[in-house]
């Protein structure tokens, strides 16, 4: 039995408190790799595409997508995050649909060409994450993309080092009430189980060497059958 959406919201409210520093902290902690993993999604967007950012935060990648000509919708439970994003877009003379609300209760019409969940699905515990992922998948139009930037599941001989580093960050988030404690997720089987096909998997490493720390995943939704 899954917790109702209202319960899922509780931790996310804490993002109001860190809205001003979240992105800077994330990029310092990851030496910019967190940002790089998000911006890698831009390669899969075309001018005029309708793209939805779930749990957008203050949305550096949403700004970049709008600047590249995508029609951006961004939603976040934290009103302060959305306010920061609104100011950012305005400063750059960009427009976007910005929603302070729950990403799990959208009913988009039409559906989006691309839906991005960046460091968003890892806010949820192992029971809820697949449910949230499945919900996000319903927002993608047939033939469109579901994109995820997130931590890479540790592997290879230096995997234990990567695990320590990532678990440190995750535990810090958990202590602040910003995320659940959970394993480093491998989203691939979950998304493929929803019928999506993997289009790209880009791993991001410190100085381009060493273990993969962050990952950009792109999946295509099957075209509607005739
Ligand atoms: C780890 S942060 C990532 C923010 C941003 N995507 C980034 O990469 O900088 C997770 C974000 O998800 C938001 N969030 C959590 N649950 C949500 C929900 N149910 N609906 C909308 N946003 C949610 C939080 O408020 C927070 O801003």
mmCIF file of C-alpha atoms and ligand atoms in Angstrom:
data_model
loop_
_atom_site.group_PDB
_atom_site.id
_atom_site.type_symbol
_atom_site.label_atom_id
_atom_site.label_comp_id
_atom_site.label_asym_id
_atom_site.label_seq_id
_atom_site.Cartn_x
_atom_site.Cartn_y
_atom_site.Cartn_z
ATOM 1 C CA UNK A 1 0.000 0.000 0.000
ATOM 2 C CA UNK A 2 1.506 3.350 -1.023
ATOM 3 C CA UNK A 3 1.402 6.466 1.134
ATOM 4 C CA UNK A 4 -1.031 9.081 -0.177
ATOM 5 C CA UNK A 5 0.460 11.942 -2.170
ATOM 6 C CA UNK A 6 -0.032 14.358 0.747
ATOM 7 C CA UNK A 7 2.484 12.311 2.765
ATOM 8 C CA UNK A 8 4.958 12.298 -0.088
ATOM 9 C CA UNK A 9 4.888 16.098 0.048
ATOM 10 C CA UNK A 10 6.082 16.472 3.623
ATOM 11 C CA UNK A 11 9.812 16.120 3.030
ATOM 12 C CA UNK A 12 9.701 18.210 -0.109
ATOM 13 C CA UNK A 13 8.407 21.221 1.796
ATOM 14 C CA UNK A 14 11.840 21.348 3.424
ATOM 15 C CA UNK A 15 13.211 22.457 0.058
ATOM 16 C CA UNK A 16 11.810 25.922 0.746
ATOM 17 C CA UNK A 17 14.479 26.297 3.424
ATOM 18 C CA UNK A 18 17.359 25.465 1.072
ATOM 19 C CA UNK A 19 16.012 27.059 -2.115
ATOM 20 C CA UNK A 20 18.646 29.802 -2.045
ATOM 21 C CA UNK A 21 21.659 27.498 -1.796
ATOM 22 C CA UNK A 22 20.579 24.139 -3.185
ATOM 23 C CA UNK A 23 21.972 24.414 -6.700
ATOM 24 C CA UNK A 24 25.250 26.030 -5.678
ATOM 25 C CA UNK A 25 25.799 23.400 -2.997
ATOM 26 C CA UNK A 26 24.991 20.560 -5.421
ATOM 27 C CA UNK A 27 27.389 21.884 -8.017
ATOM 28 C CA UNK A 28 30.169 22.426 -5.490
ATOM 29 C CA UNK A 29 29.731 18.944 -4.025
ATOM 30 C CA UNK A 30 29.808 17.369 -7.493
ATOM 31 C CA UNK A 31 32.466 19.643 -9.056
ATOM 32 C CA UNK A 32 29.837 20.655 -11.603
ATOM 33 C CA UNK A 33 28.942 17.104 -12.626
ATOM 34 C CA UNK A 34 25.363 17.419 -11.360
ATOM 35 C CA UNK A 35 24.847 20.349 -13.714
ATOM 36 C CA UNK A 36 26.632 18.576 -16.568
ATOM 37 C CA UNK A 37 24.332 15.543 -16.275
ATOM 38 C CA UNK A 38 21.278 17.804 -16.496
ATOM 39 C CA UNK A 39 22.535 19.880 -19.408
ATOM 40 C CA UNK A 40 23.327 16.711 -21.399
ATOM 41 C CA UNK A 41 19.564 16.375 -21.902
ATOM 42 C CA UNK A 42 19.566 19.450 -24.139
ATOM 43 C CA UNK A 43 21.018 17.317 -26.956
ATOM 44 C CA UNK A 44 17.684 15.519 -27.143
ATOM 45 C CA UNK A 45 15.470 18.615 -27.349
ATOM 46 C CA UNK A 46 14.471 20.446 -30.505
ATOM 47 C CA UNK A 47 13.373 24.061 -30.887
ATOM 48 C CA UNK A 48 9.673 24.287 -30.087
ATOM 49 C CA UNK A 49 9.562 21.019 -28.116
ATOM 50 C CA UNK A 50 7.252 21.063 -25.115
ATOM 51 C CA UNK A 51 9.350 19.956 -22.163
ATOM 52 C CA UNK A 52 8.278 19.384 -18.577
ATOM 53 C CA UNK A 53 10.694 19.557 -15.638
ATOM 54 C CA UNK A 54 9.418 17.636 -12.623
ATOM 55 C CA UNK A 55 10.716 18.792 -9.243
ATOM 56 C CA UNK A 56 12.514 21.488 -11.201
ATOM 57 C CA UNK A 57 14.068 23.229 -8.211
ATOM 58 C CA UNK A 58 15.531 26.566 -9.192
ATOM 59 C CA UNK A 59 15.925 25.082 -12.642
ATOM 60 C CA UNK A 60 19.276 25.942 -14.229
ATOM 61 C CA UNK A 61 18.579 23.338 -16.947
ATOM 62 C CA UNK A 62 15.035 24.638 -17.498
ATOM 63 C CA UNK A 63 16.514 28.079 -18.164
ATOM 64 C CA UNK A 64 19.011 26.563 -20.608
ATOM 65 C CA UNK A 65 16.223 24.692 -22.403
ATOM 66 C CA UNK A 66 14.094 27.838 -22.705
ATOM 67 C CA UNK A 67 17.111 29.717 -24.039
ATOM 68 C CA UNK A 68 17.583 26.960 -26.621
ATOM 69 C CA UNK A 69 14.000 27.474 -27.837
ATOM 70 C CA UNK A 70 12.086 24.752 -25.991
ATOM 71 C CA UNK A 71 8.654 25.552 -24.572
ATOM 72 C CA UNK A 72 9.261 24.893 -20.899
ATOM 73 C CA UNK A 73 6.882 23.884 -18.134
ATOM 74 C CA UNK A 74 8.464 23.460 -14.710
ATOM 75 C CA UNK A 75 6.772 22.275 -11.553
ATOM 76 C CA UNK A 76 8.033 22.106 -7.999
ATOM 77 C CA UNK A 77 6.368 21.645 -4.670
ATOM 78 C CA UNK A 78 8.569 24.344 -3.179
ATOM 79 C CA UNK A 79 7.105 27.782 -3.877
ATOM 80 C CA UNK A 80 10.486 29.348 -3.091
ATOM 81 C CA UNK A 81 12.254 27.217 -5.675
ATOM 82 C CA UNK A 82 9.670 28.219 -8.291
ATOM 83 C CA UNK A 83 9.975 31.867 -7.315
ATOM 84 C CA UNK A 84 13.745 31.704 -7.853
ATOM 85 C CA UNK A 85 13.203 30.092 -11.234
ATOM 86 C CA UNK A 86 10.614 32.721 -12.148
ATOM 87 C CA UNK A 87 13.099 35.513 -11.353
ATOM 88 C CA UNK A 88 15.842 33.757 -13.269
ATOM 89 C CA UNK A 89 13.704 33.358 -16.378
ATOM 90 C CA UNK A 90 12.573 36.985 -16.132
ATOM 91 C CA UNK A 91 16.166 38.275 -15.808
ATOM 92 C CA UNK A 92 17.022 36.510 -19.048
ATOM 93 C CA UNK A 93 13.848 37.657 -20.810
ATOM 94 C CA UNK A 94 12.620 34.077 -21.149
ATOM 95 C CA UNK A 95 9.107 32.751 -20.713
ATOM 96 C CA UNK A 96 7.974 29.451 -19.250
ATOM 97 C CA UNK A 97 4.989 27.965 -17.509
ATOM 98 C CA UNK A 98 6.003 27.701 -13.852
ATOM 99 C CA UNK A 99 3.859 25.817 -11.379
ATOM 100 C CA UNK A 100 4.258 25.644 -7.612
ATOM 101 C CA UNK A 101 2.523 22.343 -6.990
ATOM 102 C CA UNK A 102 2.583 18.595 -6.881
ATOM 103 C CA UNK A 103 4.148 16.925 -9.904
ATOM 104 C CA UNK A 104 2.176 13.781 -9.218
ATOM 105 C CA UNK A 105 -1.232 15.225 -9.953
ATOM 106 C CA UNK A 106 -0.812 16.748 -13.410
ATOM 107 C CA UNK A 107 -3.153 15.948 -16.285
ATOM 108 C CA UNK A 108 -1.320 17.529 -19.223
ATOM 109 C CA UNK A 109 -3.144 18.047 -22.500
ATOM 110 C CA UNK A 110 -1.469 17.711 -24.891
ATOM 111 C CA UNK A 111 1.229 15.439 -23.510
ATOM 112 C CA UNK A 112 4.869 16.607 -23.501
ATOM 113 C CA UNK A 113 7.545 15.910 -26.108
ATOM 114 C CA UNK A 114 9.965 15.382 -23.228
ATOM 115 C CA UNK A 115 9.627 14.966 -19.486
ATOM 116 C CA UNK A 116 12.738 15.401 -17.308
ATOM 117 C CA UNK A 117 13.117 14.224 -13.731
ATOM 118 C CA UNK A 118 16.482 15.450 -12.526
ATOM 119 C CA UNK A 119 17.559 14.346 -9.057
ATOM 120 C CA UNK A 120 13.810 14.185 -8.509
ATOM 121 C CA UNK A 121 12.984 10.475 -8.373
ATOM 122 C CA UNK A 122 15.640 9.945 -5.695
ATOM 123 C CA UNK A 123 13.633 12.080 -3.271
ATOM 124 C CA UNK A 124 11.318 9.076 -2.945
ATOM 125 C CA UNK A 125 11.776 5.812 -1.069
ATOM 126 C CA UNK A 126 12.037 2.435 -2.836
ATOM 127 C CA UNK A 127 8.294 1.758 -2.612
ATOM 128 C CA UNK A 128 7.219 5.134 -3.968
ATOM 129 C CA UNK A 129 9.916 5.753 -6.591
ATOM 130 C CA UNK A 130 8.530 3.277 -9.189
ATOM 131 C CA UNK A 131 5.039 4.718 -8.684
ATOM 132 C CA UNK A 132 6.310 8.266 -9.249
ATOM 133 C CA UNK A 133 8.309 7.122 -12.284
ATOM 134 C CA UNK A 134 5.231 5.434 -13.758
ATOM 135 C CA UNK A 135 3.239 8.631 -13.212
ATOM 136 C CA UNK A 136 5.914 10.715 -14.940
ATOM 137 C CA UNK A 137 5.845 8.298 -17.888
ATOM 138 C CA UNK A 138 2.151 9.056 -18.432
ATOM 139 C CA UNK A 139 3.027 12.723 -19.152
ATOM 140 C CA UNK A 140 5.164 11.805 -22.205
ATOM 141 C CA UNK A 141 3.539 11.762 -25.647
ATOM 142 C CA UNK A 142 3.924 8.585 -27.725
ATOM 143 C CA UNK A 143 7.361 8.779 -29.351
ATOM 144 C CA UNK A 144 8.527 11.384 -26.802
ATOM 145 C CA UNK A 145 11.343 11.164 -24.288
ATOM 146 C CA UNK A 146 11.583 10.542 -20.577
ATOM 147 C CA UNK A 147 14.939 11.876 -19.369
ATOM 148 C CA UNK A 148 16.619 11.393 -16.019
ATOM 149 C CA UNK A 149 19.784 12.962 -14.632
ATOM 150 C CA UNK A 150 20.783 11.404 -11.334
ATOM 151 C CA UNK A 151 23.433 9.504 -9.411
ATOM 152 C CA UNK A 152 25.016 6.601 -11.263
ATOM 153 C CA UNK A 153 24.713 3.180 -9.620
ATOM 154 C CA UNK A 154 28.298 2.420 -8.495
ATOM 155 C CA UNK A 155 30.091 -0.257 -10.504
ATOM 156 C CA UNK A 156 33.603 -1.399 -11.410
ATOM 157 C CA UNK A 157 36.680 -1.658 -9.207
ATOM 158 C CA UNK A 158 36.288 1.894 -7.861
ATOM 159 C CA UNK A 159 32.554 1.432 -7.344
ATOM 160 C CA UNK A 160 32.850 1.227 -3.539
ATOM 161 C CA UNK A 161 34.561 4.643 -3.501
ATOM 162 C CA UNK A 162 31.800 6.119 -5.645
ATOM 163 C CA UNK A 163 29.223 4.510 -3.359
ATOM 164 C CA UNK A 164 30.805 6.128 -0.277
ATOM 165 C CA UNK A 165 30.835 9.540 -1.925
ATOM 166 C CA UNK A 166 27.224 9.299 -3.153
ATOM 167 C CA UNK A 167 25.934 7.805 0.095
ATOM 168 C CA UNK A 168 27.524 10.691 1.999
ATOM 169 C CA UNK A 169 25.494 13.158 -0.082
ATOM 170 C CA UNK A 170 22.321 11.124 0.180
ATOM 171 C CA UNK A 171 22.671 10.767 3.963
ATOM 172 C CA UNK A 172 23.237 14.516 4.276
ATOM 173 C CA UNK A 173 20.007 15.084 2.330
ATOM 174 C CA UNK A 174 18.219 12.552 4.496
ATOM 175 C CA UNK A 175 19.407 14.296 7.675
ATOM 176 C CA UNK A 176 17.999 17.578 6.374
ATOM 177 C CA UNK A 177 14.701 15.844 5.555
ATOM 178 C CA UNK A 178 15.195 16.345 1.819
ATOM 179 C CA UNK A 179 15.214 12.720 0.663
ATOM 180 C CA UNK A 180 14.511 9.184 1.816
ATOM 181 C CA UNK A 181 17.311 6.784 2.639
ATOM 182 C CA UNK A 182 17.523 4.285 -0.185
ATOM 183 C CA UNK A 183 19.984 2.464 -2.409
ATOM 184 C CA UNK A 184 21.477 4.349 -5.362
ATOM 185 C CA UNK A 185 18.770 3.670 -7.892
ATOM 186 C CA UNK A 186 19.249 2.037 -11.261
ATOM 187 C CA UNK A 187 16.268 3.500 -13.114
ATOM 188 C CA UNK A 188 16.755 1.503 -16.311
ATOM 189 C CA UNK A 189 14.802 -1.658 -15.442
ATOM 190 C CA UNK A 190 11.973 0.403 -13.989
ATOM 191 C CA UNK A 191 11.565 2.578 -17.086
ATOM 192 C CA UNK A 192 12.002 -0.331 -19.486
ATOM 193 C CA UNK A 193 9.303 -2.199 -17.589
ATOM 194 C CA UNK A 194 7.001 0.696 -18.550
ATOM 195 C CA UNK A 195 7.632 -0.141 -22.219
ATOM 196 C CA UNK A 196 10.153 2.643 -22.910
ATOM 197 C CA UNK A 197 13.311 2.006 -24.983
ATOM 198 C CA UNK A 198 16.692 3.317 -23.830
ATOM 199 C CA UNK A 199 18.058 5.861 -26.313
ATOM 200 C CA UNK A 200 21.116 7.113 -24.427
ATOM 201 C CA UNK A 201 23.104 6.551 -21.271
ATOM 202 C CA UNK A 202 25.872 9.057 -20.537
ATOM 203 C CA UNK A 203 28.030 8.574 -17.471
ATOM 204 C CA UNK A 204 29.790 11.573 -15.945
ATOM 205 C CA UNK A 205 33.124 11.149 -14.167
ATOM 206 C CA UNK A 206 35.429 13.497 -12.330
ATOM 207 C CA UNK A 207 37.975 14.827 -14.865
ATOM 208 C CA UNK A 208 36.533 12.257 -17.278
ATOM 209 C CA UNK A 209 38.251 9.433 -15.406
ATOM 210 C CA UNK A 210 37.477 7.265 -12.411
ATOM 211 C CA UNK A 211 34.116 5.788 -11.523
ATOM 212 C CA UNK A 212 30.880 7.129 -12.973
ATOM 213 C CA UNK A 213 29.265 9.394 -10.383
ATOM 214 C CA UNK A 214 26.307 10.837 -12.248
ATOM 215 C CA UNK A 215 24.309 9.637 -15.219
ATOM 216 C CA UNK A 216 22.022 11.015 -17.917
ATOM 217 C CA UNK A 217 19.420 8.572 -19.167
ATOM 218 C CA UNK A 218 17.143 9.097 -22.163
ATOM 219 C CA UNK A 219 14.250 6.759 -22.923
ATOM 220 C CA UNK A 220 11.741 6.870 -25.797
ATOM 221 C CA UNK A 221 8.079 6.068 -25.301
ATOM 222 C CA UNK A 222 6.715 3.722 -27.958
ATOM 223 C CA UNK A 223 4.763 5.368 -30.771
ATOM 224 C CA UNK A 224 1.007 4.824 -30.433
ATOM 225 C CA UNK A 225 -0.080 1.748 -32.367
ATOM 226 C CA UNK A 226 -2.298 2.487 -35.374
HETATM 227 C C1 LIG B 1 16.828 17.046 -5.183
HETATM 228 S S1 LIG B 1 15.871 18.419 -5.663
HETATM 229 C C2 LIG B 1 16.275 18.559 -7.378
HETATM 230 C C3 LIG B 1 15.938 19.905 -7.949
HETATM 231 C C4 LIG B 1 16.328 20.118 -9.414
HETATM 232 N N1 LIG B 1 15.693 19.159 -10.283
HETATM 233 C C5 LIG B 1 17.819 20.079 -9.566
HETATM 234 O O1 LIG B 1 18.328 19.116 -10.130
HETATM 235 O O2 LIG B 1 18.475 21.046 -9.146
HETATM 236 C C6 LIG B 1 14.252 17.703 -5.715
HETATM 237 C C7 LIG B 1 13.149 18.700 -5.983
HETATM 238 O O3 LIG B 1 11.915 17.994 -6.108
HETATM 239 C C8 LIG B 1 10.896 18.760 -5.507
HETATM 240 N N2 LIG B 1 9.771 17.859 -5.218
HETATM 241 C C9 LIG B 1 9.736 16.819 -4.355
HETATM 242 N N3 LIG B 1 8.544 16.205 -4.402
HETATM 243 C C10 LIG B 1 7.795 16.861 -5.312
HETATM 244 C C11 LIG B 1 6.491 16.713 -5.822
HETATM 245 N N4 LIG B 1 5.669 15.748 -5.391
HETATM 246 N N5 LIG B 1 6.069 17.565 -6.783
HETATM 247 C C12 LIG B 1 6.870 18.552 -7.233
HETATM 248 N N6 LIG B 1 8.125 18.752 -6.791
HETATM 249 C C13 LIG B 1 8.583 17.925 -5.843
HETATM 250 C C14 LIG B 1 11.558 19.390 -4.307
HETATM 251 O O4 LIG B 1 10.859 20.524 -3.836
HETATM 252 C C15 LIG B 1 12.950 19.716 -4.869
HETATM 253 O O5 LIG B 1 13.015 21.027 -5.394
#
